[in-house]
CSV table of C-alpha atoms in Angstrom, one decimal:
chain,number,residue,atom,x,y,z
A,1,MET,CA,-9.8,32.6,22.6
A,2,VAL,CA,-10.5,28.7,22.7
A,3,LYS,CA,-14.3,29.3,21.5
A,4,LYS,CA,-13.0,31.6,18.8
A,5,ASN,CA,-10.8,28.9,17.3
A,6,MET,CA,-13.5,26.0,17.7
A,7,PRO,CA,-15.2,26.7,14.3
A,8,ARG,CA,-12.0,26.6,12.3
A,9,LYS,CA,-10.9,23.3,14.2
A,10,PHE,CA,-14.4,21.9,13.5
A,11,ASN,CA,-14.1,22.9,9.7
A,12,GLU,CA,-10.8,21.3,9.5
A,13,ASN,CA,-12.1,18.0,11.0
A,14,GLN,CA,-15.0,18.0,8.7
A,15,ARG,CA,-12.7,18.5,5.6
A,16,LYS,CA,-10.6,15.6,6.9
A,17,ILE,CA,-13.6,13.4,7.3
A,18,LYS,CA,-15.0,14.4,3.9
A,19,LYS,CA,-11.6,13.9,2.1
A,20,SER,CA,-11.3,10.5,3.7
A,21,MET,CA,-14.8,9.5,2.5
A,22,ILE,CA,-14.0,10.5,-1.0
A,23,LEU,CA,-10.7,8.5,-1.0
A,24,GLU,CA,-12.4,5.4,0.4
A,25,SER,CA,-15.1,5.6,-2.2
A,26,ALA,CA,-12.6,6.1,-5.0
A,27,TYR,CA,-10.6,3.1,-3.7
A,28,HIS,CA,-13.6,0.7,-4.3
A,29,VAL,CA,-14.1,2.3,-7.7
A,30,PHE,CA,-10.4,1.8,-8.8
A,31,CYS,CA,-10.5,-1.8,-7.4
A,32,ARG,CA,-13.7,-2.6,-9.5
A,33,LYS,CA,-12.7,-0.7,-12.7
A,34,GLY,CA,-9.0,-0.5,-12.8
A,35,PHE,CA,-7.7,3.1,-13.7
A,36,LEU,CA,-8.4,3.5,-17.4
A,37,ASP,CA,-12.2,3.2,-17.1
A,38,VAL,CA,-12.8,5.4,-14.2
A,39,THR,CA,-14.0,9.0,-14.5
A,40,MET,CA,-14.7,11.7,-12.1
A,41,LYS,CA,-18.4,10.9,-12.5
A,42,ASP,CA,-17.9,7.4,-11.4
A,43,ILE,CA,-16.2,8.6,-8.2
A,44,ILE,CA,-18.9,11.3,-7.5
A,45,CYS,CA,-21.7,8.7,-7.9
A,46,GLU,CA,-19.8,6.4,-5.5
A,47,CYS,CA,-19.3,8.8,-2.6
A,48,GLY,CA,-22.6,10.7,-3.3
A,49,ILE,CA,-21.0,14.2,-3.3
A,50,SER,CA,-21.7,16.9,-5.8
A,51,ARG,CA,-19.3,17.7,-8.7
A,52,GLY,CA,-18.5,21.1,-7.3
A,53,GLY,CA,-18.0,19.6,-3.9
A,54,ILE,CA,-15.3,17.1,-5.1
A,55,TYR,CA,-13.4,19.7,-6.9
A,56,LEU,CA,-12.8,21.5,-3.6
A,57,TYR,CA,-10.7,18.5,-2.7
A,58,PHE,CA,-9.3,17.3,-6.0
A,59,SER,CA,-8.7,18.4,-9.4
A,60,SER,CA,-8.5,15.3,-11.4
A,61,VAL,CA,-8.8,11.3,-11.4
A,62,ASP,CA,-5.1,11.1,-11.5
A,63,GLU,CA,-4.7,13.2,-8.2
A,64,ILE,CA,-7.3,11.3,-6.4
A,65,PHE,CA,-5.7,7.9,-7.7
A,66,GLN,CA,-2.3,8.9,-6.5
A,67,GLU,CA,-3.5,9.8,-3.0
A,68,VAL,CA,-5.6,6.7,-2.8
A,69,VAL,CA,-2.4,4.5,-3.5
A,70,ALA,CA,-0.4,6.4,-1.0
A,71,VAL,CA,-3.0,6.1,1.7
A,72,ARG,CA,-3.6,2.5,1.2
A,73,ASN,CA,0.1,1.6,1.2
A,74,LYS,CA,0.6,3.6,4.6
A,75,SER,CA,-2.6,1.6,5.9
A,76,LYS,CA,-1.3,-1.7,4.6
A,77,PHE,CA,2.0,-1.4,6.4
A,78,ALA,CA,0.8,0.3,9.5
A,79,ILE,CA,0.4,-3.1,11.3
A,80,VAL,CA,4.0,-3.9,10.5
A,81,ARG,CA,5.4,-0.5,11.6
A,82,GLU,CA,3.3,-0.6,14.9
A,83,ALA,CA,4.5,-4.0,15.7
A,84,VAL,CA,8.1,-2.8,15.1
A,85,ASN,CA,7.6,0.2,17.4
A,86,ASN,CA,6.2,-2.2,20.0
A,87,ASN,CA,9.3,-4.3,19.7
A,88,GLU,CA,7.3,-7.4,19.1
A,89,PRO,CA,9.3,-10.7,18.4
A,90,PHE,CA,10.7,-10.7,14.9
A,91,PHE,CA,9.6,-14.0,13.7
A,92,ILE,CA,6.0,-13.3,14.8
A,93,VAL,CA,6.0,-10.0,13.0
A,94,PHE,CA,7.5,-11.6,9.8
A,95,ASN,CA,5.2,-14.6,9.7
A,96,ASN,CA,2.3,-12.3,10.3
A,97,PHE,CA,3.5,-10.2,7.4
A,98,LEU,CA,3.6,-13.1,5.0
A,99,SER,CA,0.2,-14.2,6.2
A,100,LEU,CA,-1.3,-10.7,5.2
A,101,GLN,CA,0.4,-10.8,1.8
A,102,LYS,CA,-0.9,-14.2,1.1
A,103,LYS,CA,-4.4,-13.1,2.0
A,104,ARG,CA,-3.9,-9.9,-0.4
A,105,LEU,CA,-2.7,-12.1,-3.1
A,106,LEU,CA,-5.6,-14.5,-3.0
A,107,HIS,CA,-8.0,-11.7,-3.0
A,108,MET,CA,-7.1,-9.2,-5.7
A,109,GLU,CA,-10.5,-7.9,-6.0
A,110,ASN,CA,-9.5,-5.8,-3.1
A,111,SER,CA,-6.1,-4.6,-4.8
A,112,LEU,CA,-5.3,-1.5,-6.5
A,113,LEU,CA,-2.4,-3.4,-8.5
A,114,ARG,CA,-4.4,-3.6,-11.7
A,115,ALA,CA,-5.2,0.1,-11.5
A,116,MET,CA,-1.7,0.9,-10.8
A,117,TYR,CA,-0.2,-0.8,-13.9
A,118,GLU,CA,-3.0,0.8,-16.1
A,119,TYR,CA,-2.0,4.1,-14.6
A,120,LEU,CA,1.7,3.6,-15.5
A,121,PHE,CA,1.2,2.3,-19.0
A,122,SER,CA,-1.3,5.1,-19.8
A,123,LYS,CA,1.2,7.8,-18.9
A,124,THR,CA,4.2,8.9,-21.0
A,125,GLU,CA,5.6,11.4,-18.7
A,126,GLY,CA,8.0,10.5,-16.0
A,127,ALA,CA,5.9,11.8,-13.0
A,128,ALA,CA,3.9,8.6,-13.1
A,129,GLN,CA,6.9,6.3,-12.9
A,130,ASP,CA,8.4,8.5,-10.2
A,131,PHE,CA,5.3,8.1,-8.2
A,132,HIS,CA,5.4,4.4,-8.6
A,133,ARG,CA,9.1,4.1,-7.7
A,134,ALA,CA,8.3,6.3,-4.7
A,135,GLN,CA,5.6,3.8,-3.5
A,136,LEU,CA,7.8,0.7,-4.2
A,137,ASP,CA,10.5,2.5,-2.1
A,138,TYR,CA,8.0,3.1,0.9
A,139,ILE,CA,7.2,-0.7,0.7
A,140,LYS,CA,10.8,-1.7,0.7
A,141,LYS,CA,11.6,0.6,3.7
A,142,SER,CA,8.7,-1.0,5.6
A,143,VAL,CA,10.3,-4.4,4.8
A,144,LEU,CA,13.5,-3.2,5.8
A,145,CYS,CA,12.2,-1.6,9.0
A,146,MET,CA,10.9,-5.1,9.9
A,147,LEU,CA,14.2,-6.8,9.1
A,148,MET,CA,16.0,-4.2,11.3
A,149,LEU,CA,13.7,-5.3,14.1
A,150,GLY,CA,15.3,-8.8,13.8
A,151,VAL,CA,18.7,-7.3,13.9
A,152,SER,CA,18.1,-5.2,16.9
A,153,GLN,CA,16.6,-8.2,18.6
A,154,GLY,CA,19.8,-10.1,17.8
A,155,VAL,CA,18.0,-12.9,16.0
A,156,ILE,CA,19.2,-12.2,12.4
A,157,HIS,CA,22.4,-10.8,11.0
A,158,ASP,CA,22.5,-7.4,9.0
A,159,LYS,CA,24.5,-8.8,6.1
A,160,ASN,CA,23.0,-7.8,2.7
A,161,ILE,CA,19.9,-6.6,4.6
A,162,ASP,CA,19.1,-4.0,2.1
A,163,ILE,CA,19.2,-6.4,-0.9
A,164,ILE,CA,17.2,-9.0,1.0
A,165,ALA,CA,14.5,-6.4,1.7
A,166,GLU,CA,14.6,-5.6,-2.3
A,167,ASN,CA,14.3,-9.4,-3.0
A,168,ILE,CA,11.3,-9.7,-0.9
A,169,LEU,CA,9.7,-6.9,-2.5
A,170,LEU,CA,10.4,-8.2,-5.9
A,171,ILE,CA,9.0,-11.7,-5.1
A,172,ILE,CA,5.8,-10.2,-3.8
A,173,GLU,CA,5.3,-7.8,-6.6
A,174,GLY,CA,5.9,-10.6,-9.1
A,175,LEU,CA,3.4,-12.8,-7.4
A,176,GLY,CA,0.9,-9.7,-7.6
A,177,ILE,CA,1.4,-9.6,-11.4
A,178,LEU,CA,0.8,-13.4,-11.7
A,179,ALA,CA,-2.4,-12.8,-9.7
A,180,LEU,CA,-3.6,-10.2,-12.2
A,181,SER,CA,-3.0,-12.9,-15.0
A,182,ASN,CA,-5.2,-15.3,-13.1
A,183,ILE,CA,-2.6,-17.8,-13.0
A,184,LEU,CA,-1.5,-17.5,-9.4
A,185,THR,CA,-2.3,-20.5,-7.0
A,186,GLU,CA,-2.0,-20.9,-3.3
A,187,ASN,CA,0.8,-23.5,-4.1
A,188,ILE,CA,2.8,-21.0,-6.1
A,189,ILE,CA,2.5,-18.5,-3.1
A,190,THR,CA,3.6,-21.2,-0.8
A,191,GLY,CA,6.5,-22.1,-2.9
A,192,GLN,CA,7.9,-18.6,-3.3
A,193,PHE,CA,7.2,-17.9,0.4
A,194,ILE,CA,9.4,-21.0,1.2
A,195,ILE,CA,12.2,-19.2,-0.7
A,196,ILE,CA,11.6,-16.0,1.2
A,197,ASN,CA,11.9,-17.9,4.5
A,198,ALA,CA,15.0,-19.6,3.2
A,199,ILE,CA,16.6,-16.3,2.6
A,200,ILE,CA,15.7,-15.3,6.2
A,201,GLU,CA,16.9,-18.6,7.5
A,202,SER,CA,20.4,-17.9,5.8
A,203,ILE,CA,20.9,-14.7,8.0
A,204,LYS,CA,19.5,-16.3,11.2
A,205,LYS,CA,21.7,-16.4,14.2
A,206,ASN,CA,22.2,-19.8,16.0
């Protein structure tokens, strides 16, 4: 019975590997070109798969883009969620989170943000906006999860914690837009992170 199921499991694993390879290749294309200029041919050339082969997994550039964004967001916050699950000290987790955000903001060549806004502004249907809201909600929940770690460890209060998570999200997203405009500097990031730290300090337990 085990031997009979092996080919199927092997095929499923192969499919997962191939799909991950397509998404990773597409990620690099979207980072380089944004969204509007990307064609299925660009992604096919990047990952070295046949046209027929890629359509076994995805039907359009839009579909690939949405999955790339979702996968990258989960990967981006996997470290935070793992640290929370391991009950690591809140302030270490929080400072590491800010360090990762600073690194991302200073290296937007590895960011999907430009592609995301091109995607949003090129679509008239509500589905694109719903997708974007869902991704922002995932990020906010990740930040909230981190803040709740501090609450559970007794180092910060839970007063207005949901609003604080939203404020942190808005500051970081706003900095990302400045980065796309090529006017973001390390000093600006530092100044905004001082504000974030002041917010956390205001709910810190003595």
